[in-house]
Amino acid sequence: MELRQIKYFIAVAEELHFGKAAQRCHIAQPPLSQQIKRLEEELEVKLLERTSRRVSLTPEGEEFLVRCRDIQDRLTEAVACIQDMAQGLEGMLRIGFIGPASLSQLPMAIRAFREANPNIRLDFSAKSTTEQLPVLRSDRLDIAFVRLFGHDTTGLKSMLFLREPYVLAIPDGHHFSKKDRIDIRDLEGEPLIFNQRIAQPALYRSLIGSFHKAGFMPNIVQEVNTEQSTVALVSTGLGVALVPASSARDKRSGVSFKPLDGDLPQWEITALWKAKNESVILKKFIETLKEFQEIAEEPAIWPR
């Protein structure tokens, strides 16, 4: 069965006249009649009753007309859909992100993109950097927001989305509360809540190296795997913590944030996508991201 046979049958069924149907389909009447006959032979069902005076639908023909119209509507819809996809007007974008990205301008960028592209569906996945990279490479993500420290990014394109300094999170009532700024050397002996080594080994070494340069080893009392958990533990009074400046947007009671001076790496979030991904939707999203980048002027200490 061919799509043109469905088109011809719909025309005959609606016109109930082979001559008018042939004119509608812009073909001669004999070829049209032959196509309808072949269709009936293939189905082994009589669709039309023909006499010298009139053409009418059999019960099977009436049901087949309903199904053929549905096929035609779906085909029209499919064509419109793929044309919209080609223009980046419709489709899906799968976004992966690390938890701290939710405190950056990423939510605002996503909102702006959704408002400008209401017919594009967005699918979100919160995962660590290490978890996101293989998912991105296997085409189960279109773009990933990660924190890179020594990770293999072969075959991927990148855009720095956020660069900001570390600040010190302290519990209310801490003796640092009266200070405007904290020097890293002031942290000697302070109970410190720290990132887990296993989550980002290169970052862990870089931060520990900053304390070594300041002349002491940090007094780590607890290791955690997310910035949100870190701030939560600071609020309990367990210790102080180095956190990205954007963490101050988390208005958690019992915690305040102080600028931190010292030879520390910058805190960065990078957007990654496959170099071979030519999606128009992805390109439009990246253009939106550029409007919401937050990049401090001073360069990162850790080479990306």
Short mmCIF file of C-alpha atoms in Angstrom, two decimals:
data_model
loop_
_atom_site.label_atom_id
_atom_site.label_comp_id
_atom_site.label_asym_id
_atom_site.label_seq_id
_atom_site.Cartn_x
_atom_site.Cartn_y
_atom_site.Cartn_z
CA MET A 1 0.00 0.00 0.00
CA GLU A 2 1.28 3.46 -0.92
CA LEU A 3 0.48 6.83 0.57
CA ARG A 4 -0.81 8.06 -2.79
CA GLN A 5 -3.40 5.25 -2.79
CA ILE A 6 -4.65 6.51 0.57
CA LYS A 7 -4.79 10.03 -0.83
CA TYR A 8 -6.73 8.83 -3.90
CA PHE A 9 -9.15 6.78 -1.81
CA ILE A 10 -9.92 9.73 0.49
CA ALA A 11 -10.64 11.90 -2.56
CA VAL A 12 -13.02 9.35 -4.11
CA ALA A 13 -14.69 8.61 -0.76
CA GLU A 14 -15.31 12.31 -0.11
CA GLU A 15 -16.35 13.27 -3.64
CA LEU A 16 -18.20 9.99 -4.39
CA HIS A 17 -17.34 10.71 -8.00
CA PHE A 18 -14.27 9.40 -9.83
CA GLY A 19 -14.13 12.33 -12.29
CA LYS A 20 -14.20 14.97 -9.55
CA ALA A 21 -11.72 12.98 -7.44
CA ALA A 22 -9.34 12.76 -10.43
CA GLN A 23 -9.49 16.53 -10.91
CA ARG A 24 -8.84 17.06 -7.19
CA CYS A 25 -5.79 14.79 -7.33
CA HIS A 26 -4.56 16.27 -10.63
CA ILE A 27 -4.46 12.94 -12.47
CA ALA A 28 -6.52 11.33 -15.22
CA GLN A 29 -9.54 9.27 -14.22
CA PRO A 30 -8.34 5.86 -15.56
CA PRO A 31 -5.12 5.78 -13.46
CA LEU A 32 -7.14 6.84 -10.43
CA SER A 33 -9.62 4.00 -10.94
CA GLN A 34 -6.75 1.55 -11.38
CA GLN A 35 -5.12 2.62 -8.10
CA ILE A 36 -8.39 2.19 -6.18
CA LYS A 37 -8.86 -1.25 -7.74
CA ARG A 38 -5.31 -2.28 -6.74
CA LEU A 39 -5.96 -1.04 -3.22
CA GLU A 40 -9.08 -3.18 -2.92
CA GLU A 41 -7.24 -6.20 -4.34
CA GLU A 42 -4.42 -5.76 -1.85
CA LEU A 43 -6.84 -5.45 1.06
CA GLU A 44 -9.06 -8.19 -0.34
CA VAL A 45 -11.97 -5.98 0.69
CA LYS A 46 -14.51 -4.07 -1.41
CA LEU A 47 -14.41 -0.42 -0.37
CA LEU A 48 -16.73 1.16 -2.94
CA GLU A 49 -20.00 0.24 -4.61
CA ARG A 50 -19.94 1.42 -8.21
CA THR A 51 -22.89 1.75 -10.61
CA SER A 52 -23.32 3.75 -13.80
CA ARG A 53 -25.10 6.44 -11.80
CA ARG A 54 -23.40 6.63 -8.42
CA VAL A 55 -20.50 5.68 -6.17
CA SER A 56 -21.04 4.82 -2.51
CA LEU A 57 -18.97 3.49 0.37
CA THR A 58 -19.35 0.00 1.74
CA PRO A 59 -19.37 -0.33 5.57
CA GLU A 60 -15.73 -1.41 5.30
CA GLY A 61 -15.04 1.62 3.10
CA GLU A 62 -16.60 3.97 5.66
CA GLU A 63 -14.38 2.55 8.41
CA PHE A 64 -11.31 2.63 6.16
CA LEU A 65 -11.98 6.31 5.37
CA VAL A 66 -11.87 7.15 9.09
CA ARG A 67 -8.53 5.34 9.46
CA CYS A 68 -7.08 6.89 6.29
CA ARG A 69 -7.96 10.39 7.44
CA ASP A 70 -6.20 9.64 10.72
CA ILE A 71 -3.11 8.45 8.84
CA GLN A 72 -3.12 11.58 6.70
CA ASP A 73 -3.51 13.84 9.75
CA ARG A 74 -0.66 12.08 11.54
CA LEU A 75 1.55 12.38 8.48
CA THR A 76 0.81 16.10 8.20
CA GLU A 77 1.56 16.50 11.90
CA ALA A 78 4.81 14.52 11.56
CA VAL A 79 5.98 16.67 8.67
CA ALA A 80 5.20 19.88 10.58
CA CYS A 81 6.96 18.47 13.66
CA ILE A 82 10.22 17.61 11.91
CA GLN A 83 10.20 20.92 10.08
CA ASP A 84 9.82 22.71 13.43
CA MET A 85 12.61 20.55 14.86
CA ALA A 86 14.88 21.48 11.97
CA GLN A 87 14.25 25.13 12.79
CA GLY A 88 14.66 24.57 16.53
CA LEU A 89 10.99 25.36 17.25
CA GLU A 90 10.04 21.96 18.69
CA GLY A 91 11.79 18.98 20.26
CA MET A 92 13.56 18.06 23.50
CA LEU A 93 16.68 19.23 25.31
CA ARG A 94 18.19 17.00 28.02
CA ILE A 95 20.14 18.94 30.65
CA GLY A 96 22.42 17.50 33.32
CA PHE A 97 23.75 19.60 36.19
CA ILE A 98 25.63 19.46 39.46
CA GLY A 99 23.73 20.61 42.54
CA PRO A 100 25.52 23.96 43.00
CA ALA A 101 24.45 25.01 39.49
CA SER A 102 20.96 25.52 40.93
CA LEU A 103 22.33 28.46 42.92
CA SER A 104 23.88 30.08 39.84
CA GLN A 105 22.09 31.97 37.08
CA LEU A 106 21.28 28.65 35.37
CA PRO A 107 17.63 28.55 36.59
CA MET A 108 17.12 32.07 35.19
CA ALA A 109 18.70 31.05 31.88
CA ILE A 110 16.42 28.02 31.67
CA ARG A 111 13.38 30.16 32.43
CA ALA A 112 14.30 32.64 29.69
CA PHE A 113 14.81 29.79 27.22
CA ARG A 114 11.46 28.18 28.10
CA GLU A 115 9.60 31.46 27.71
CA ALA A 116 11.16 32.01 24.28
CA ASN A 117 10.68 28.37 23.21
CA PRO A 118 7.45 27.06 24.77
CA ASN A 119 7.21 24.03 22.46
CA ILE A 120 10.62 22.62 23.43
CA ARG A 121 10.46 20.03 26.21
CA LEU A 122 13.22 20.11 28.81
CA ASP A 123 14.39 17.05 30.74
CA PHE A 124 16.62 17.53 33.80
CA SER A 125 19.04 15.23 35.58
CA ALA A 126 20.99 16.16 38.73
CA LYS A 127 24.26 14.20 38.82
CA SER A 128 27.88 14.65 39.82
CA THR A 129 30.48 15.65 37.23
CA THR A 130 31.89 12.12 37.15
CA GLU A 131 28.42 10.65 36.56
CA GLN A 132 27.48 13.14 33.85
CA LEU A 133 30.43 12.69 31.49
CA PRO A 134 29.69 9.10 30.34
CA VAL A 135 25.97 9.91 30.05
CA LEU A 136 26.81 12.90 27.85
CA ARG A 137 29.09 10.81 25.65
CA SER A 138 26.41 8.13 25.23
CA ASP A 139 23.96 10.75 23.89
CA ARG A 140 21.63 10.48 26.88
CA LEU A 141 22.32 14.15 27.68
CA ASP A 142 22.55 17.09 25.30
CA ILE A 143 24.40 19.43 27.65
CA ALA A 144 25.99 19.01 31.07
CA PHE A 145 26.90 21.58 33.71
CA VAL A 146 29.95 20.27 35.54
CA ARG A 147 32.97 21.20 37.63
CA LEU A 148 36.14 20.25 35.79
CA PHE A 149 39.36 19.34 37.56
CA GLY A 150 41.55 17.06 35.48
CA HIS A 151 38.61 15.33 33.74
CA ASP A 152 38.95 13.98 30.20
CA THR A 153 36.93 16.20 27.85
CA THR A 154 38.08 14.67 24.56
CA GLY A 155 35.42 15.10 21.87
CA LEU A 156 33.51 17.69 23.91
CA LYS A 157 33.04 21.42 23.49
CA SER A 158 32.87 23.68 26.52
CA MET A 159 31.78 27.10 27.69
CA LEU A 160 32.69 28.57 31.05
CA PHE A 161 29.36 29.50 32.63
CA LEU A 162 30.37 30.54 36.14
CA ARG A 163 33.61 31.62 37.76
CA GLU A 164 33.56 32.98 41.28
CA PRO A 165 35.73 32.99 44.42
CA TYR A 166 35.41 30.84 47.48
CA VAL A 167 33.91 32.42 50.58
CA LEU A 168 33.89 31.20 54.15
CA ALA A 169 30.62 29.93 55.61
CA ILE A 170 30.46 30.39 59.37
CA PRO A 171 27.78 29.59 61.96
CA ASP A 172 26.02 32.47 63.71
CA GLY A 173 27.88 33.65 66.80
CA HIS A 174 31.29 32.50 65.50
CA HIS A 175 34.29 34.59 66.56
CA PHE A 176 34.83 35.49 62.86
CA SER A 177 31.45 37.22 62.79
CA LYS A 178 32.91 40.66 63.59
CA LYS A 179 35.50 40.46 60.80
CA ASP A 180 34.85 41.95 57.36
CA ARG A 181 37.22 39.55 55.58
CA ILE A 182 38.96 36.32 56.54
CA ASP A 183 42.50 35.40 55.59
CA ILE A 184 43.15 31.71 54.92
CA ARG A 185 45.89 31.82 57.57
CA ASP A 186 43.20 32.63 60.15
CA LEU A 187 41.78 29.14 59.58
CA GLU A 188 44.70 27.36 61.26
CA GLY A 189 43.21 25.11 63.94
CA GLU A 190 39.61 25.94 62.98
CA PRO A 191 37.26 22.93 62.68
CA LEU A 192 36.74 22.67 58.93
CA ILE A 193 33.97 20.95 56.93
CA PHE A 194 35.53 19.86 53.65
CA ASN A 195 34.72 18.35 50.25
CA GLN A 196 35.16 14.58 49.97
CA ARG A 197 38.40 13.52 48.34
CA ILE A 198 36.69 10.76 46.32
CA ALA A 199 34.25 13.17 44.64
CA GLN A 200 36.90 15.47 43.12
CA PRO A 201 40.45 14.22 43.86
CA ALA A 202 42.21 16.95 41.84
CA LEU A 203 40.14 19.70 43.47
CA TYR A 204 40.77 18.20 46.91
CA ARG A 205 44.53 18.27 46.29
CA SER A 206 44.35 21.84 45.01
CA LEU A 207 42.53 23.08 48.10
CA ILE A 208 44.81 21.20 50.48
CA GLY A 209 47.72 22.76 48.58
CA SER A 210 46.33 26.21 49.34
CA PHE A 211 46.54 25.47 53.06
CA HIS A 212 50.07 24.13 52.67
CA LYS A 213 51.10 27.41 51.01
CA ALA A 214 49.60 29.24 53.98
CA GLY A 215 51.87 27.18 56.25
CA PHE A 216 49.58 24.69 57.97
CA MET A 217 47.41 21.58 57.54
CA PRO A 218 43.64 22.11 57.79
CA ASN A 219 41.75 20.67 60.76
CA ILE A 220 39.14 18.69 58.82
CA VAL A 221 36.37 17.43 61.12
CA GLN A 222 33.89 16.25 58.47
CA GLU A 223 33.91 15.51 54.73
CA VAL A 224 30.73 15.88 52.65
CA ASN A 225 29.86 15.45 48.97
CA THR A 226 27.62 18.48 48.25
CA GLU A 227 27.78 22.20 48.94
CA GLN A 228 24.21 22.12 50.24
CA SER A 229 25.19 19.52 52.85
CA THR A 230 28.22 21.60 53.75
CA VAL A 231 26.15 24.71 54.49
CA ALA A 232 23.64 22.63 56.45
CA LEU A 233 26.42 21.26 58.69
CA VAL A 234 27.87 24.75 59.20
CA SER A 235 24.48 25.84 60.53
CA THR A 236 24.76 23.18 63.26
CA GLY A 237 27.98 24.77 64.55
CA LEU A 238 30.14 21.78 63.60
CA GLY A 239 32.68 23.99 61.86
CA VAL A 240 33.37 26.49 59.09
CA ALA A 241 33.64 25.69 55.37
CA LEU A 242 34.94 26.94 52.04
CA VAL A 243 31.99 27.30 49.68
CA PRO A 244 31.39 29.08 46.35
CA ALA A 245 30.17 32.66 46.63
CA SER A 246 26.82 31.71 45.08
CA SER A 247 26.10 29.60 48.18
CA ALA A 248 25.28 32.88 49.90
CA ARG A 249 22.08 32.89 47.83
CA ASP A 250 20.90 29.98 49.98
CA LYS A 251 19.23 31.99 52.74
CA ARG A 252 19.71 29.31 55.36
CA SER A 253 19.25 30.56 58.91
CA GLY A 254 22.20 30.18 61.24
CA VAL A 255 24.87 30.75 58.56
CA SER A 256 26.66 33.82 57.26
CA PHE A 257 29.36 34.23 54.62
CA LYS A 258 32.64 36.14 54.66
CA PRO A 259 35.01 37.07 51.80
CA LEU A 260 38.10 34.89 51.93
CA ASP A 261 41.64 35.97 51.04
CA GLY A 262 44.29 33.45 50.07
CA ASP A 263 45.90 31.56 47.24
CA LEU A 264 42.76 29.57 46.40
CA PRO A 265 41.44 28.19 43.12
CA GLN A 266 38.36 29.85 41.66
CA TRP A 267 35.05 28.01 41.75
CA GLU A 268 33.90 27.21 38.21
CA ILE A 269 30.93 25.62 36.45
CA THR A 270 31.43 24.65 32.82
CA ALA A 271 28.81 23.75 30.21
CA LEU A 272 29.83 20.72 28.11
CA TRP A 273 28.29 19.20 24.99
CA LYS A 274 29.43 16.77 22.31
CA ALA A 275 31.38 18.39 19.50
CA LYS A 276 29.35 16.39 16.97
CA ASN A 277 26.00 17.56 18.32
CA GLU A 278 24.60 19.87 15.62
CA SER A 279 21.15 20.29 17.23
CA VAL A 280 19.59 23.67 16.44
CA ILE A 281 17.86 23.54 19.83
CA LEU A 282 21.18 23.07 21.62
CA LYS A 283 22.70 25.99 19.70
CA LYS A 284 19.79 28.22 20.71
CA PHE A 285 20.18 27.17 24.35
CA ILE A 286 23.90 27.95 24.32
CA GLU A 287 23.16 31.42 22.93
CA THR A 288 20.76 31.95 25.84
CA LEU A 289 23.41 30.79 28.33
CA LYS A 290 25.81 33.47 27.11
CA GLU A 291 23.41 36.11 28.39
CA PHE A 292 23.61 34.68 31.92
CA GLN A 293 27.32 33.91 32.31
CA GLU A 294 28.87 34.95 35.62
CA ILE A 295 32.62 35.21 35.21
CA ALA A 296 34.83 37.01 37.70
CA GLU A 297 37.58 39.11 36.15
CA GLU A 298 40.49 37.40 37.89
CA PRO A 299 41.60 34.15 36.17
CA ALA A 300 41.24 30.77 37.82
CA ILE A 301 44.37 29.49 39.54
CA TRP A 302 43.69 25.90 38.53
CA PRO A 303 44.27 25.38 34.78
CA ARG A 304 41.16 24.07 33.03
#
